[in-house]
Coordinates of C-alpha atoms in Angstrom, one line a residue:
X1 CA 217.5 61.8 72.4
X2 CA 218.8 65.3 73.0
X3 CA 217.2 65.8 76.4
X4 CA 220.5 66.2 78.3
X5 CA 221.7 69.8 78.7
X6 CA 225.3 68.7 79.2
X7 CA 227.2 66.0 77.3
X8 CA 230.1 64.1 79.1
X9 CA 232.7 66.6 77.8
X10 CA 230.7 69.5 79.2
X11 CA 230.3 67.6 82.5
X12 CA 234.0 66.8 82.8
X13 CA 235.0 70.4 82.0
X14 CA 233.0 71.5 85.1
X15 CA 234.3 68.6 87.3
X16 CA 236.2 69.6 90.4
X17 CA 237.2 66.1 91.4
X18 CA 240.3 64.4 90.1
X19 CA 239.8 62.7 86.7
X20 CA 241.5 59.3 86.3
X21 CA 241.9 57.5 82.9
X22 CA 241.4 53.8 83.2
X23 CA 243.2 52.2 80.3
X24 CA 246.4 52.6 78.2
X25 CA 245.5 51.9 74.6
X26 CA 244.5 53.8 71.5
X27 CA 241.2 54.8 73.1
X28 CA 243.0 56.3 76.1
X29 CA 245.2 58.3 73.7
X30 CA 242.1 59.7 71.9
X31 CA 240.3 60.5 75.2
X32 CA 243.3 62.3 76.6
X33 CA 243.8 64.2 73.3
X34 CA 240.2 65.4 73.4
X35 CA 240.4 66.4 77.1
X36 CA 243.6 68.4 76.3
X37 CA 241.8 70.1 73.4
X38 CA 239.0 71.1 75.7
X39 CA 241.2 72.1 78.6
X40 CA 240.1 69.2 80.9
X41 CA 242.8 68.2 83.3
X42 CA 243.7 64.5 83.7
X43 CA 245.0 63.7 87.1
X44 CA 246.3 60.2 86.5
X45 CA 246.3 57.0 84.5
X46 CA 245.3 53.6 86.0
X47 CA 244.9 50.0 85.2
X48 CA 243.6 47.0 87.0
X49 CA 245.9 45.9 89.8
X50 CA 247.1 42.8 88.0
X51 CA 248.2 44.7 84.9
X52 CA 250.4 47.4 86.5
X53 CA 254.1 46.7 85.9
X54 CA 255.7 50.1 86.5
X55 CA 254.5 51.4 83.1
X56 CA 254.2 55.0 82.1
X57 CA 251.6 56.4 79.7
X58 CA 251.4 59.9 78.3
X59 CA 253.7 61.2 81.0
X60 CA 251.8 59.6 83.8
X61 CA 253.1 56.8 86.1
X62 CA 250.5 54.1 85.7
X63 CA 249.2 53.2 89.2
X64 CA 247.0 50.5 90.4
X65 CA 243.4 51.3 90.6
X66 CA 243.4 50.6 94.3
X67 CA 246.2 53.1 94.7
X68 CA 244.3 55.9 93.0
X69 CA 241.2 55.1 95.0
X70 CA 243.2 55.3 98.2
X71 CA 245.0 58.5 97.1
X72 CA 241.8 60.3 95.9
X73 CA 238.8 59.8 98.1
X74 CA 236.3 60.4 95.3
X75 CA 237.8 60.3 91.8
X76 CA 235.9 60.4 88.5
X77 CA 237.0 57.2 86.7
X78 CA 236.9 57.3 82.8
X79 CA 236.8 53.9 81.2
X80 CA 239.2 54.0 78.2
X81 CA 239.4 50.4 77.0
X82 CA 237.0 48.1 75.4
X83 CA 235.8 44.7 76.6
X84 CA 233.1 42.1 75.9
X85 CA 234.3 39.7 78.6
X86 CA 231.5 39.1 81.1
X87 CA 233.7 39.2 84.1
X88 CA 235.3 42.5 83.1
X89 CA 232.0 44.1 82.4
X90 CA 230.8 43.0 85.8
X91 CA 233.9 44.4 87.4
X92 CA 233.3 47.8 85.8
X93 CA 229.6 47.8 86.9
X94 CA 230.6 46.9 90.5
X95 CA 233.1 49.8 90.4
X96 CA 230.3 52.1 89.1
X97 CA 228.1 51.2 92.1
X98 CA 230.8 52.7 94.5
X99 CA 232.5 55.4 92.4
X100 CA 231.6 57.8 89.6
X101 CA 232.5 55.8 86.5
X102 CA 231.9 57.2 83.0
X103 CA 232.9 56.0 79.5
X104 CA 233.9 58.7 77.1
X105 CA 232.9 57.6 73.6
X106 CA 235.6 58.2 70.9
X107 CA 235.4 56.7 67.5
X108 CA 237.6 53.7 66.5
X109 CA 238.3 55.5 63.2
X110 CA 237.9 59.1 62.2
X111 CA 238.1 62.2 64.3
X112 CA 234.5 63.4 64.8
X113 CA 233.4 63.0 68.4
X114 CA 229.8 62.1 69.1
X115 CA 229.1 65.0 71.4
X116 CA 226.0 67.3 71.7
X117 CA 227.1 69.5 68.8
X118 CA 227.6 66.6 66.5
X119 CA 224.3 65.1 67.4
X120 CA 222.5 68.5 66.8
X121 CA 224.3 68.8 63.5
X122 CA 222.9 65.5 62.3
X123 CA 219.5 65.5 64.1
X124 CA 217.6 65.2 60.8
X125 CA 219.4 62.1 59.8
X126 CA 219.1 60.7 63.4
X127 CA 215.3 61.2 63.4
X128 CA 215.0 59.7 59.9
X129 CA 216.8 56.5 61.0
X130 CA 214.6 56.3 64.1
X131 CA 211.5 56.4 61.9
X132 CA 212.9 53.5 59.7
X133 CA 213.6 51.0 62.5
X134 CA 211.5 47.9 62.3
X135 CA 210.8 47.1 66.0
X136 CA 210.7 48.6 69.5
X137 CA 213.9 46.9 70.6
X138 CA 215.8 48.6 67.7
X139 CA 214.4 52.0 68.7
X140 CA 215.3 51.3 72.3
X141 CA 218.9 50.4 71.2
X142 CA 219.2 53.5 69.0
X143 CA 218.0 55.9 71.8
X144 CA 220.1 54.1 74.4
X145 CA 223.3 54.1 72.4
X146 CA 222.9 57.8 71.5
X147 CA 222.2 58.7 75.2
X148 CA 225.2 56.6 76.3
X149 CA 227.5 58.4 73.8
X150 CA 226.3 61.8 74.9
X151 CA 226.4 61.1 78.7
X152 CA 229.0 58.4 79.2
X153 CA 226.6 56.8 81.7
X154 CA 227.0 53.0 81.7
X155 CA 223.4 52.2 82.6
X156 CA 222.2 53.8 79.4
X157 CA 224.2 51.2 77.5
X158 CA 223.9 48.0 79.6
X159 CA 220.1 48.3 79.7
X160 CA 219.8 47.5 76.0
X161 CA 222.2 44.5 75.7
X162 CA 220.9 41.5 73.9
X163 CA 222.9 38.4 72.9
X164 CA 223.9 37.6 69.3
X165 CA 221.8 34.5 69.4
X166 CA 218.6 36.6 69.6
X167 CA 219.4 38.3 66.3
X168 CA 220.1 35.0 64.5
X169 CA 216.9 33.6 65.9
X170 CA 214.5 36.5 65.4
X171 CA 215.9 38.5 62.5
X172 CA 218.3 36.6 60.3
X173 CA 216.6 33.2 60.5
X174 CA 219.3 31.5 58.3
X175 CA 218.4 28.4 56.3
X176 CA 220.4 25.5 55.0
X177 CA 220.9 26.8 51.5
X178 CA 222.5 30.2 52.2
X179 CA 225.2 31.8 50.0
X180 CA 227.2 33.6 52.6
X181 CA 229.7 36.5 52.2
X182 CA 231.9 37.0 55.2
X183 CA 233.8 40.4 55.1
X184 CA 236.4 40.6 57.8
X185 CA 236.4 36.8 58.4
X186 CA 239.3 36.9 60.8
X187 CA 240.3 33.4 61.7
X188 CA 237.0 31.8 60.8
X189 CA 235.0 32.5 64.0
X190 CA 232.1 34.1 62.1
X191 CA 232.0 31.2 59.7
X192 CA 231.8 28.9 62.6
X193 CA 228.9 31.0 64.0
X194 CA 227.2 30.9 60.6
X195 CA 227.5 27.1 60.4
X196 CA 226.1 26.7 64.0
X197 CA 222.9 28.3 62.7
X198 CA 222.5 26.4 59.5
X199 CA 223.1 22.9 60.8
X200 CA 226.5 23.0 59.1
X201 CA 224.8 23.2 55.7
X202 CA 225.1 25.9 53.0
X203 CA 225.2 26.6 49.3
X204 CA 228.4 28.6 49.1
X205 CA 230.8 30.6 51.4
X206 CA 233.0 33.4 50.3
X207 CA 235.3 34.9 52.9
X208 CA 237.7 37.9 52.8
X209 CA 240.4 38.6 55.3
X210 CA 243.0 41.3 54.6
X211 CA 245.6 40.6 57.2
X212 CA 248.2 38.0 55.9
X213 CA 248.9 36.3 59.2
X214 CA 245.2 36.1 60.1
X215 CA 244.4 34.9 56.7
X216 CA 246.8 32.0 57.2
X217 CA 244.8 31.0 60.3
X218 CA 241.6 31.3 58.3
X219 CA 242.9 28.9 55.7
X220 CA 243.8 26.4 58.4
X221 CA 240.2 26.5 59.6
X222 CA 238.2 26.7 56.3
X223 CA 240.6 26.0 53.5
X224 CA 239.3 22.4 52.9
X225 CA 235.6 23.2 53.3
X226 CA 233.6 22.4 50.2
X227 CA 232.1 25.2 48.1
X228 CA 234.2 27.8 49.9
X229 CA 236.4 30.6 48.5
X230 CA 238.9 32.4 50.7
X231 CA 240.6 35.7 49.6
X232 CA 243.5 37.5 51.2
X233 CA 241.9 40.8 50.2
X234 CA 240.0 43.8 51.5
X235 CA 236.6 45.1 50.6
X236 CA 236.0 48.6 49.0
X237 CA 233.8 50.3 46.5
X238 CA 236.0 49.4 43.6
X239 CA 238.7 47.1 42.5
X240 CA 242.1 48.7 43.2
X241 CA 245.2 48.6 45.4
X242 CA 245.3 50.5 48.7
X243 CA 247.7 50.9 51.7
X244 CA 247.1 48.7 54.6
X245 CA 248.1 48.8 58.3
X246 CA 248.5 45.3 59.6
X247 CA 249.9 46.0 63.1
X248 CA 246.6 45.9 65.0
X249 CA 245.6 42.2 64.6
X250 CA 241.8 42.0 64.5
X251 CA 241.8 45.8 64.0
X252 CA 244.0 45.8 60.9
X253 CA 242.7 48.4 58.5
X254 CA 243.1 50.4 55.4
X255 CA 245.1 53.5 56.2
X256 CA 246.6 56.5 54.5
X257 CA 250.1 55.5 55.7
X258 CA 249.8 51.8 55.7
X259 CA 253.0 49.7 55.6
X260 CA 252.0 47.3 52.8
X261 CA 249.9 47.3 49.6
X262 CA 246.5 45.5 49.7
X263 CA 244.3 44.3 46.9
X264 CA 240.7 45.3 47.4
X265 CA 237.5 44.4 45.5
X266 CA 233.9 45.2 45.7
X267 CA 230.8 43.1 46.3
X268 CA 229.4 43.9 42.8
X269 CA 232.5 42.3 41.3
X270 CA 232.4 39.2 43.6
X271 CA 228.7 38.6 42.8
X272 CA 228.5 39.8 39.2
X273 CA 227.4 36.4 38.0
X274 CA 226.0 34.7 41.1
X275 CA 223.6 35.4 43.9
X276 CA 224.3 36.0 47.6
X277 CA 221.7 35.5 50.4
X278 CA 223.6 36.7 53.5
X279 CA 226.3 39.3 54.0
X280 CA 228.2 40.0 57.2
X281 CA 230.6 43.0 57.2
X282 CA 232.9 44.0 60.1
X283 CA 235.6 45.7 58.2
X284 CA 237.2 48.3 60.5
X285 CA 235.6 51.5 59.2
X286 CA 235.3 50.5 55.6
X287 CA 231.6 49.5 55.9
X288 CA 230.3 52.5 54.0
X289 CA 232.7 51.8 51.1
X290 CA 231.6 48.1 51.1
X291 CA 227.9 49.0 50.9
X292 CA 228.6 51.6 48.2
X293 CA 230.3 48.9 46.2
X294 CA 227.3 46.6 46.5
X295 CA 224.5 48.6 45.0
X296 CA 223.8 46.3 42.1
X297 CA 224.0 43.2 44.3
X298 CA 221.8 44.5 47.1
X299 CA 219.1 45.8 44.6
X300 CA 219.1 42.5 42.8
X301 CA 219.5 39.9 45.5
X302 CA 218.3 41.7 48.7
X303 CA 220.4 39.5 50.9
X304 CA 220.1 39.5 54.7
X305 CA 222.7 41.8 56.2
X306 CA 224.7 42.0 59.4
X307 CA 226.8 45.2 59.4
X308 CA 229.0 46.6 62.1
X309 CA 227.7 50.0 63.1
X310 CA 230.3 51.4 65.5
X311 CA 233.6 52.1 63.9
X312 CA 232.9 55.8 63.0
X313 CA 230.7 58.3 64.8
X314 CA 228.4 58.7 61.8
X315 CA 227.9 55.0 61.1
X316 CA 224.9 54.8 63.4
X317 CA 222.9 56.9 61.0
X318 CA 224.8 57.1 57.7
X319 CA 224.9 53.3 57.1
X320 CA 221.2 52.7 57.7
X321 CA 220.3 55.6 55.4
X322 CA 222.7 54.4 52.7
X323 CA 221.2 50.9 52.8
X324 CA 217.6 52.3 52.7
X325 CA 218.5 54.5 49.7
X326 CA 219.6 51.4 47.8
X327 CA 216.8 49.0 48.9
X328 CA 213.9 51.0 50.5
X329 CA 212.1 47.7 51.2
X330 CA 214.7 46.5 53.8
X331 CA 213.4 46.1 57.3
X332 CA 216.2 47.6 59.5
X333 CA 217.0 46.4 63.0
X334 CA 219.7 47.5 65.6
X335 CA 221.1 45.3 68.3
X336 CA 223.7 46.2 70.9
X337 CA 225.5 43.1 72.0
X338 CA 227.3 43.0 75.4
X339 CA 230.3 45.3 75.1
X340 CA 231.7 48.4 76.9
X341 CA 231.9 50.9 75.2
X342 CA 229.2 50.6 72.5
X343 CA 231.1 48.4 70.2
X344 CA 229.4 45.3 68.9
X345 CA 226.5 47.5 67.8
X346 CA 225.1 45.8 64.7
X347 CA 222.7 46.8 62.0
X348 CA 220.6 43.9 60.7
X349 CA 218.5 44.0 57.5
X350 CA 216.1 41.6 55.9
X351 CA 213.7 41.8 53.1
X352 CA 210.9 39.7 51.6
X353 CA 212.2 38.7 48.2

């Protein structure tokens, strides 16, 4: 997993061709910041032709991709946005067949970049996780995602894509009497996915969504469902009040300078007097806190798990190791669902109870 002599940042620092940033969001900001820190010159910022409306970004006039390609015969194009849309992924891959297209991995939360030095620093933990993975597909995903993060090469990532359905079918194998905890329930889309795999049957559903406007949509969807509890709360490792940043929609998160106060709870409080059989957690970087606040519940109930593994650079090894420390009997799986960059990387766990 450390075979490459140069990571993407080393490669870009040696690059003589013009480097073009493709995207204008938070990811592009982080990539440009990291390039500036390393002394890597950005030549321009681009967007797909249909999205260019005379904008400027970080001091650059945002030009159509076709303009940049016409202006620079052989640019290096850095993907700086995220997508799971099939047609957009196919567009990126078509572009990569003609031009040099790389994807610089920067974390959604936190400041540690997954570069070669980061990987070397944590090689012991990385090797430990690799040894714990339960099947060959998981090991392939783990190797491939690490290679992608180091090199930025898209084929490292796309070669390990599997659909979510495969994980439901082969790993989670949900039944019709599940007690389901949905952390980061958004508007109810993951409840709908859960129901589609249980023939619409279940024992109980508890769902948490911290964003107030999104929670209102969740109530519209699931508020009248039987044996269902919905909470406008966040998940943490204790019961307390925290600051919350709600300006990002699906990406709303707990933040040091959040604009509003948010009540948070922990899994051990929610399930102090009852059992849970399946937990899904996609909580915008708070996954480690959520797991830490579930020690008693995990040890007692050993529920099936579906945990987002991509928000912070260390999640890919720190979360599996944390879960293994609580319940050594868990079988751990990784799956990379179609997404550029390596978001929608999930850790699945199951255990014979």
